[in-house]
Coordinates of N, CA and C and ligand atoms in Angstrom, one line a residue:
X215 N 95.5 67.8 52.5 CA 95.2 67.9 54.1 C 95.3 66.2 54.2
X216 N 96.1 66.2 55.1 CA 96.1 64.7 56.3 C 95.5 64.6 57.3
X217 N 95.0 63.6 57.5 CA 95.1 63.9 58.9 C 95.6 62.4 59.8
X218 N 94.9 62.5 60.5 CA 95.2 61.3 62.1 C 94.4 61.4 62.9
X219 N 93.9 59.8 62.9 CA 92.5 59.5 64.4 C 93.1 60.9 65.3
X220 N 91.6 61.0 65.9 CA 92.0 62.3 67.4 C 90.8 61.2 67.8
X221 N 90.6 60.1 68.5 CA 89.9 59.5 68.4 C 88.7 59.7 70.2
X222 N 88.9 60.4 70.6 CA 89.0 60.3 73.0 C 88.0 61.7 72.2
X223 N 87.8 62.0 71.4 CA 86.7 62.8 71.5 C 85.1 62.5 70.9
X224 N 85.6 61.4 70.2 CA 84.4 60.3 68.9 C 83.8 59.7 69.2
X225 N 82.6 59.6 69.9 CA 81.8 58.8 70.6 C 81.6 58.0 68.9
X226 N 82.1 56.7 69.4 CA 81.4 55.1 68.4 C 80.6 55.5 67.6
X227 N 80.1 54.8 66.6 CA 78.8 55.5 65.8 C 78.4 53.4 66.0
X228 N 76.8 53.8 66.4 CA 76.8 53.1 66.2 C 75.7 52.1 65.6
X229 N 76.4 50.6 65.8 CA 77.1 49.6 65.2 C 75.3 49.2 64.6
X230 N 74.9 48.9 63.6 CA 73.3 48.2 63.5 C 73.7 47.4 63.5
X231 N 72.5 46.1 63.9 CA 72.9 45.3 63.9 C 71.7 44.5 62.1
X232 N 72.3 44.6 61.0 CA 71.6 44.8 60.2 C 72.7 44.4 58.9
X233 N 71.8 43.0 58.4 CA 70.7 42.6 58.5 C 70.4 42.2 59.3
X234 N 68.7 41.9 59.4 CA 68.2 41.2 60.5 C 68.4 39.7 59.6
X235 N 69.0 38.9 61.2 CA 68.9 37.0 60.6 C 67.2 37.1 59.5
X236 N 67.9 36.4 58.7 CA 66.7 35.7 58.1 C 66.1 37.3 56.6
X237 N 66.3 38.1 56.2 CA 66.2 38.8 55.6 C 65.5 38.8 54.0
X238 N 64.4 38.6 53.4 CA 64.9 37.7 52.2 C 65.1 38.5 51.2
X239 N 65.7 39.7 51.4 CA 67.2 40.3 50.8 C 68.8 39.7 49.9
X240 N 68.2 38.9 51.2 CA 69.6 37.8 51.2 C 69.6 36.6 50.1
X241 N 68.4 36.2 50.0 CA 67.9 35.1 49.0 C 67.8 35.9 48.0
X242 N 67.2 36.8 47.1 CA 67.3 37.9 46.6 C 68.9 38.1 45.7
X243 N 69.7 38.6 46.4 CA 71.0 39.2 46.5 C 71.9 38.3 45.6
X244 N 71.8 36.9 46.4 CA 73.0 36.0 46.4 C 72.6 35.2 44.8
X245 N 72.2 34.8 44.7 CA 71.7 34.5 43.1 C 72.7 34.9 42.0
X246 N 72.7 36.6 42.1 CA 73.6 37.2 41.1 C 75.0 37.2 41.6
X247 N 75.3 37.6 42.6 CA 76.3 37.7 43.0 C 77.4 36.1 42.6
X248 N 76.4 35.4 42.5 CA 76.8 33.6 42.3 C 76.9 34.1 40.8
X249 N 76.3 34.6 40.1 CA 76.5 34.3 38.7 C 78.2 34.8 38.7
X250 N 77.5 36.3 39.2 CA 78.9 37.1 38.5 C 80.6 36.7 39.0
X251 N 80.5 35.6 40.2 CA 81.5 34.1 40.3 C 81.6 33.7 39.0
X252 N 80.6 32.6 38.7 CA 80.5 32.0 37.6 C 80.9 32.5 36.2
X253 N 80.8 33.6 36.0 CA 80.6 34.4 35.1 C 82.6 34.7 35.1
X254 N 83.0 34.8 36.3 CA 84.6 34.7 35.9 C 85.0 34.2 36.1
X255 N 84.9 33.4 35.6 CA 85.0 31.6 35.1 C 85.8 30.6 37.5
X256 N 84.7 31.5 38.0 CA 85.3 30.7 39.1 C 84.1 29.6 40.0
X257 N 84.8 28.4 40.8 CA 83.4 27.3 40.6 C 82.8 27.8 42.5
X258 N 81.5 27.7 43.0 CA 81.6 27.9 43.9 C 81.0 26.8 44.9
X259 N 81.3 25.6 43.7 CA 81.1 24.3 44.2 C 82.0 23.9 44.7
X260 N 83.5 24.1 43.8 CA 84.9 23.2 44.3 C 86.0 24.3 45.1
X261 N 85.8 25.3 45.0 CA 86.4 26.5 45.3 C 85.9 25.8 46.9
X262 N 86.4 25.7 48.6 CA 86.0 26.3 49.7 C 85.4 27.5 50.4
X263 N 86.1 28.6 49.2 CA 86.5 30.5 50.2 C 85.2 30.5 49.6
X264 N 84.8 30.5 48.1 CA 83.9 30.6 47.0 C 82.1 30.7 48.0
X265 N 81.8 29.4 48.9 CA 81.0 28.1 48.6 C 79.7 29.4 49.2
X266 N 80.1 30.0 50.0 CA 79.2 31.0 50.6 C 79.1 32.3 50.6
X267 N 80.3 32.4 49.4 CA 80.8 34.2 49.4 C 79.4 34.8 49.0
X268 N 78.7 34.3 47.6 CA 76.9 35.1 47.5 C 76.7 35.5 48.9
X269 N 76.1 34.6 49.8 CA 75.2 35.0 51.2 C 76.1 36.6 51.6
X270 N 77.1 35.7 51.7 CA 78.5 36.5 52.4 C 78.5 38.4 52.2
X271 N 78.4 38.5 50.3 CA 78.3 39.8 49.9 C 77.1 40.3 49.9
X272 N 75.9 39.7 50.1 CA 74.3 40.0 50.4 C 74.5 40.6 51.4
X273 N 74.5 39.5 52.7 CA 74.8 40.8 53.7 C 75.6 41.4 53.9
X274 N 76.7 42.0 53.3 CA 77.6 42.7 53.2 C 77.3 44.4 53.0
X275 N 76.5 43.5 51.2 CA 75.5 44.6 51.0 C 74.8 45.4 51.5
X276 N 74.0 44.5 52.7 CA 72.5 45.2 53.4 C 73.1 45.9 54.4
X277 N 74.5 45.7 54.7 CA 74.7 46.2 56.1 C 75.3 47.5 56.2
X278 N 76.3 47.4 54.4 CA 77.3 48.9 54.3 C 75.5 50.0 53.5
X279 N 75.1 49.4 53.4 CA 74.2 50.2 52.3 C 72.8 49.9 53.3
X280 N 72.7 49.8 54.7 CA 71.9 50.2 55.6 C 71.6 51.7 55.6
X281 N 72.3 52.4 55.0 CA 71.3 54.0 55.5 C 70.7 54.7 54.1
X282 N 70.1 53.2 53.2 CA 69.4 53.5 52.5 C 67.6 53.6 53.4
X283 N 68.1 53.0 54.0 CA 67.0 52.9 55.0 C 66.3 53.8 55.8
X284 N 65.6 55.1 55.7 CA 65.4 55.5 56.2 C 64.8 55.2 58.2
X285 N 64.8 53.9 58.3 CA 64.2 53.9 59.3 C 65.1 53.8 60.5
X286 N 66.2 53.7 59.7 CA 67.5 53.8 60.2 C 67.9 54.9 60.4
X287 N 67.7 55.9 60.1 CA 68.4 57.4 59.9 C 68.4 57.9 61.3
X288 N 69.7 58.0 62.4 CA 69.4 58.7 63.9 C 68.6 59.7 64.5
X289 N 67.5 60.1 65.3 CA 67.0 61.2 65.4 C 68.0 62.2 65.7
X290 N 67.7 63.1 65.5 CA 68.8 64.3 66.0 C 68.1 64.5 67.2
X291 N 68.6 64.0 69.1 CA 68.0 64.7 69.6 C 69.1 66.3 69.9
X292 N 67.9 67.6 70.3 CA 68.6 68.7 69.4 C 68.4 69.3 71.3
X293 N 68.8 70.0 72.2 CA 68.4 70.6 73.0 C 68.5 72.0 73.9
X294 N 67.7 73.1 73.9 CA 67.5 74.2 74.2 C 68.8 75.1 74.9
X295 N 69.0 75.8 73.9 CA 70.6 76.5 73.8 C 70.9 77.6 75.1
X296 N 70.5 76.9 76.6 CA 70.1 77.8 77.8 C 71.1 78.4 78.3
X297 N 72.5 78.5 77.8 CA 73.7 78.8 77.9 C 73.8 80.5 76.6
X298 N 73.6 80.5 76.3 CA 73.4 81.0 75.1 C 74.2 81.0 74.0
X299 N 75.2 80.1 74.0 CA 76.3 79.3 73.6 C 76.2 80.1 72.2
X300 N 77.4 81.1 71.7 CA 77.1 81.0 70.6 C 78.5 81.5 69.7
X301 N 79.5 80.7 70.3 CA 80.8 80.0 69.2 C 81.1 78.9 68.5
X302 N 81.6 78.3 68.2 CA 81.6 77.5 67.2 C 81.6 76.0 68.0
X303 N 81.0 74.6 67.6 CA 81.0 73.5 68.2 C 81.5 72.6 66.9
X304 N 82.3 72.0 67.7 CA 83.0 70.7 66.1 C 83.3 69.8 66.4
X305 N 83.1 68.8 65.9 CA 83.0 67.4 66.3 C 84.5 66.6 64.8
X306 N 85.8 66.6 65.0 CA 87.0 66.4 63.9 C 87.6 65.5 64.0
X307 N 87.8 64.6 63.0 CA 88.6 63.3 62.3 C 87.7 62.6 62.9
X308 N 86.4 62.6 62.2 CA 85.1 61.1 62.8 C 85.4 60.7 62.0
X309 N 86.2 59.5 62.3 CA 86.3 58.5 61.1 C 85.4 57.7 60.1
X310 N 85.4 57.6 58.8 CA 83.9 57.2 58.5 C 84.0 55.9 56.3
X311 N 83.3 55.3 56.4 CA 84.2 54.4 55.1 C 82.0 54.4 54.7
X312 N 82.6 55.0 53.6 CA 81.4 54.8 52.6 C 81.4 53.5 50.8
X313 N 80.8 54.7 50.3 CA 80.7 53.0 49.2 C 80.5 54.2 47.9
X314 N 81.2 54.1 46.4 CA 81.7 54.8 45.7 C 80.2 55.1 44.8
X315 N 78.7 55.4 44.7 CA 78.6 55.5 43.6 C 78.5 54.9 42.3
X316 N 80.2 55.2 41.6 CA 80.0 55.4 40.3 C 80.9 53.4 40.6
X317 N 81.5 52.7 41.3 CA 81.7 51.7 40.8 C 82.2 50.8 42.2
X318 N 81.1 50.7 43.2 CA 81.3 50.3 43.9 C 82.0 49.5 45.1
X319 N 83.2 50.4 45.8 CA 84.4 49.9 46.0 C 84.6 51.2 46.8
X320 N 84.8 50.8 47.9 CA 85.1 52.1 49.2 C 85.4 53.6 48.7
X321 N 85.4 54.7 49.9 CA 86.0 55.7 49.4 C 86.4 55.6 51.2
X322 N 86.5 56.1 52.0 CA 87.5 55.6 53.7 C 88.2 58.0 53.9
X323 N 87.9 57.9 54.9 CA 88.6 58.5 55.6 C 88.1 59.6 57.0
X324 N 87.8 60.8 57.2 CA 87.3 61.5 58.1 C 86.8 63.3 58.2
X325 N 85.8 63.1 59.2 CA 84.8 64.3 58.1 C 84.9 65.3 59.7
X326 N 84.6 66.4 59.3 CA 85.1 67.4 60.3 C 84.0 68.1 60.2
X327 N 82.9 68.6 61.3 CA 81.5 69.0 61.2 C 81.7 70.0 61.9
X328 N 81.3 70.9 62.1 CA 81.1 72.9 63.2 C 80.0 73.4 62.4
X329 N 79.1 73.5 63.7 CA 78.3 74.6 63.8 C 78.0 75.5 64.6
X330 N 77.5 76.7 64.6 CA 77.0 78.2 65.4 C 76.0 78.1 65.9
X331 N 75.5 77.2 67.5 CA 74.3 77.3 67.9 C 73.8 78.5 67.2
X332 N 71.9 78.6 67.4 CA 71.1 79.8 67.6 C 70.1 79.6 69.0
X333 N 69.2 78.5 68.3 CA 67.9 78.2 69.8 C 69.2 77.1 70.2
X334 N 69.1 75.8 69.5 CA 69.0 75.2 69.8 C 70.3 74.3 70.0
X335 N 71.1 73.3 70.6 CA 71.6 72.6 69.9 C 71.9 71.2 70.4
X336 N 73.2 70.2 69.4 CA 72.1 68.8 69.3 C 73.5 67.7 70.2
X337 N 73.1 67.1 70.7 CA 74.0 66.1 71.6 C 74.6 65.5 70.4
X338 N 76.4 65.9 70.7 CA 77.5 65.5 69.8 C 77.6 64.0 69.3
X339 N 76.7 63.5 70.1 CA 77.2 62.0 69.8 C 76.7 61.8 68.2
X340 N 75.6 62.6 67.9 CA 74.5 62.7 67.2 C 76.1 63.1 65.6
X341 N 76.6 63.7 65.7 CA 77.6 64.0 64.7 C 77.7 63.2 63.7
X342 N 78.7 62.2 64.1 CA 79.5 61.1 64.2 C 77.7 60.1 63.4
X343 N 77.3 59.7 64.3 CA 76.0 59.1 63.8 C 75.8 59.1 62.6
X344 N 75.2 60.7 62.5 CA 74.8 61.7 61.3 C 75.4 60.8 60.4
X345 N 77.0 61.1 60.2 CA 77.6 60.7 59.1 C 77.9 59.4 58.8
X346 N 77.9 58.6 60.0 CA 77.8 56.9 59.1 C 76.5 56.8 59.3
X347 N 75.6 56.7 59.3 CA 74.3 56.8 58.1 C 74.1 57.3 56.9
X348 N 74.2 58.9 56.1 CA 74.7 58.9 55.2 C 76.0 58.2 54.4
X349 N 76.4 57.4 54.9 CA 77.8 57.0 54.4 C 77.2 55.9 54.2
X350 N 76.1 55.3 54.7 CA 76.3 53.9 54.7 C 74.7 53.8 53.0
X351 N 75.0 54.0 52.5 CA 74.6 54.0 50.7 C 75.6 54.6 49.5
X352 N 75.2 53.4 48.5 CA 76.4 54.3 47.9 C 76.0 55.8 47.5
X353 N 77.1 56.1 47.4 CA 77.7 58.2 47.5 C 78.5 57.9 46.5
X354 N 78.2 59.7 46.8 CA 79.5 59.9 45.9 C 79.5 60.8 47.0
X355 N 81.0 61.5 47.5 CA 81.7 63.1 48.9 C 81.0 63.9 48.1
X356 N 80.4 64.4 47.3 CA 80.1 65.6 47.0 C 78.9 65.9 48.1
X357 N 77.6 64.7 47.3 CA 77.0 64.5 47.9 C 76.7 64.5 49.0
X358 N 77.3 63.5 50.1 CA 77.9 63.3 51.2 C 77.8 64.3 52.3
X359 N 78.5 65.5 51.7 CA 79.4 66.3 53.0 C 77.8 67.7 52.2
X360 N 77.3 67.7 51.2 CA 75.9 68.6 51.4 C 75.0 67.7 51.9
X361 N 74.4 66.8 52.0 CA 73.4 66.0 52.8 C 73.9 66.4 54.3
X362 N 75.0 66.4 55.0 CA 74.9 66.4 56.3 C 75.0 67.8 56.4
X363 N 75.4 69.0 55.8 CA 75.5 70.0 56.2 C 73.7 70.5 56.1
X364 N 73.8 70.1 55.1 CA 71.8 70.2 54.6 C 70.8 70.1 55.7
X365 N 71.3 68.5 56.8 CA 70.0 67.9 57.5 C 70.6 69.2 58.9
X366 N 72.3 69.2 59.2 CA 71.7 70.1 60.1 C 71.1 71.4 60.2
X367 N 71.2 72.0 58.9 CA 71.3 73.7 58.8 C 69.5 73.2 58.9
X368 N 68.7 72.1 58.1 CA 66.5 72.5 58.3 C 66.9 72.5 60.4
X369 N 68.0 71.2 60.4 CA 66.3 71.0 62.2 C 67.7 71.6 63.3
X370 N 68.7 72.1 62.6 CA 69.2 72.6 64.4 C 68.5 74.3 63.8
X371 N 68.8 74.5 62.8 CA 68.5 76.2 62.4 C 70.0 77.0 63.0
X372 N 71.1 76.7 62.7 CA 71.6 77.5 63.7 C 72.2 78.6 62.6
X373 N 73.0 79.5 63.1 CA 73.8 80.1 62.6 C 74.5 80.1 61.2
X374 N 74.7 79.0 61.7 CA 76.2 78.6 60.3 C 76.4 77.0 60.3
X375 N 77.0 76.6 59.5 CA 76.8 75.0 59.3 C 78.4 74.7 58.1
X376 N 79.0 73.6 58.9 CA 80.6 74.0 57.6 C 81.0 72.4 57.7
X377 N 81.0 71.9 56.7 CA 81.3 70.7 56.6 C 82.7 69.8 56.4
X378 N 83.7 69.5 56.8 CA 84.5 69.4 55.8 C 84.6 68.0 56.1
X379 N 84.7 66.9 54.4 CA 85.6 65.7 54.1 C 86.9 65.5 53.3
X380 N 87.5 64.1 54.2 CA 88.5 64.4 53.5 C 88.8 62.3 53.1
X381 N 89.0 62.2 52.1 CA 88.2 61.1 51.6 C 89.5 60.4 50.7
X382 N 89.8 58.6 50.6 CA 90.8 57.7 49.9 C 89.6 56.7 49.1
X383 N 90.2 57.0 47.5 CA 88.4 56.7 47.0 C 89.4 55.6 46.5
X384 N 89.4 53.8 46.8 CA 89.8 52.7 46.4 C 89.4 52.9 44.5
X385 N 88.4 53.4 44.1 CA 88.0 53.6 42.1 C 89.4 54.5 42.3
X386 N 90.0 55.4 42.8 CA 91.1 56.0 42.0 C 92.2 55.6 42.1
X387 N 91.9 54.3 43.5 CA 94.1 53.7 43.6 C 93.6 52.8 43.4
X388 N 92.6 51.8 43.0 CA 93.6 50.6 42.8 C 93.2 50.1 40.9
X389 N 92.7 51.6 40.2 CA 92.2 51.2 39.0 C 92.0 52.8 38.2
X390 N 91.9 52.1 36.9 CA 91.9 53.9 36.2 C 93.0 54.4 36.0
X391 N 93.3 56.0 36.8 CA 94.6 56.5 36.9 C 95.5 55.8 38.0
X392 N 94.6 55.0 38.3 CA 95.7 54.7 40.7 C 96.8 56.1 41.3
X393 N 96.0 56.1 41.7 CA 97.2 57.4 42.4 C 96.5 57.2 43.7
X394 N 97.8 56.3 44.4 CA 97.9 56.1 45.7 C 98.1 57.6 46.5
X395 N 96.8 57.0 47.8 CA 97.5 58.3 48.8 C 96.9 59.2 47.9
X396 N 96.2 59.8 47.4 CA 95.5 61.2 46.8 C 94.5 61.4 47.6
X397 N 94.0 62.3 48.4 CA 92.8 62.3 49.8 C 91.9 63.6 48.5
X398 N 90.9 63.7 48.7 CA 89.8 64.5 48.2 C 89.3 64.7 49.3
X399 N 88.9 66.5 48.7 CA 88.7 66.9 50.3 C 87.5 67.3 49.7
X400 N 86.7 68.1 50.2 CA 85.2 68.9 49.5 C 84.8 69.4 51.0
X401 N 83.6 70.4 50.7 CA 83.7 71.1 51.4 C 82.0 72.1 51.4
X402 N 81.0 71.7 52.5 CA 79.9 72.4 52.6 C 80.0 73.2 53.2
X403 N 79.0 74.8 52.9 CA 78.8 75.8 53.9 C 77.6 76.1 53.8
X404 N 77.2 76.5 54.7 CA 76.0 77.9 55.0 C 76.0 78.7 56.1
X405 N 74.9 79.3 56.1 CA 74.7 80.3 56.8 C 76.6 81.4 56.9
X406 N 76.6 81.9 59.0 CA 77.9 82.0 58.6 C 79.1 82.0 58.9
X407 N 79.1 80.5 58.1 CA 80.5 80.2 57.3 C 80.6 80.6 55.9
X408 N 80.7 81.3 55.7 CA 80.3 82.4 54.1 C 80.6 83.2 54.5
X409 N 81.2 83.7 55.4 CA 82.1 84.4 56.1 C 83.8 84.5 55.7
X410 N 84.3 85.3 55.5 CA 85.8 84.2 55.8 C 86.2 84.5 57.2
X411 N 86.3 85.5 57.7 CA 86.3 84.8 59.3 C 86.5 83.7 59.9
X412 N 84.5 83.8 59.8 CA 84.2 82.6 60.7 C 85.2 81.2 59.8
X413 N 84.9 81.0 58.4 CA 85.5 79.9 57.8 C 87.4 79.6 58.2
X414 N 88.2 80.8 58.6 CA 89.5 80.7 59.1 C 89.1 80.2 60.8
X415 N 88.2 80.4 61.2 CA 88.7 79.7 62.9 C 88.4 78.6 62.7
X416 N 86.7 77.8 61.4 CA 87.2 76.2 61.4 C 88.5 76.0 60.9
X417 N 89.5 77.1 60.4 CA 90.5 76.1 60.1 C 91.4 75.7 60.7
X418 N 91.7 77.1 61.6 CA 92.0 76.7 62.9 C 91.7 75.6 63.8
X419 N 90.7 75.7 64.1 CA 90.1 74.5 65.2 C 90.8 73.2 64.3
X420 N 90.4 73.5 63.3 CA 90.6 71.6 63.1 C 92.3 71.5 63.0
X421 N 92.9 72.5 62.7 CA 94.5 72.3 62.6 C 95.2 72.3 64.2
X422 N 94.9 72.7 64.8 CA 94.4 72.1 66.5 C 94.8 70.3 66.7
X423 N 96.2 70.4 67.3 CA 96.5 68.9 67.8 C 95.8 68.0 69.1
X424 N 95.2 66.9 69.8 CA 95.6 67.4 71.0 C 95.2 67.8 72.0
Ligands
LIG784 ZN1 84.2 55.7 41.9

């Protein structure tokens, strides 16, 4: 499956202001990065491009792994389903970036999240934020997919949830088997989405462009 960004319906994920300036973990991580650079035979003293790389990498890790801090988890604001809406709600083509836990290189792509409500509905901007939060940690695409479905099931208690992630893994493309452009697709299915007709409706909505 290929996908093109269709961002008009998607609220941008909140940019976390992390790490905070002076976060002591920057000083803890940086010497290790410096050591890796040294072992690779490079100099942080003579190469101006490498002088601050240790701290830059430390800050970057704290930023892209900010989802390890439960305190940054977005609160899922839910509302009573007063309209008794019982059809499918879908946010699709949500861009995300994560880091593969096996190699610490990026995997990235788009997420499609759908649910069919019961008593509660969720603010739509929360779905991209939730994906962003769980993506910001060393991850497996399979686990990320399941985590999203699990949290939505737990907190919304909907009739069902379905999450599909489509991603390119740089650990596959840049190294190892080197398969540029291949896309990994994962899905997590809960409740009413186990029924074939409901899954077909999901795929139908997914295919609809514009
Ligand atoms: Zn990997």
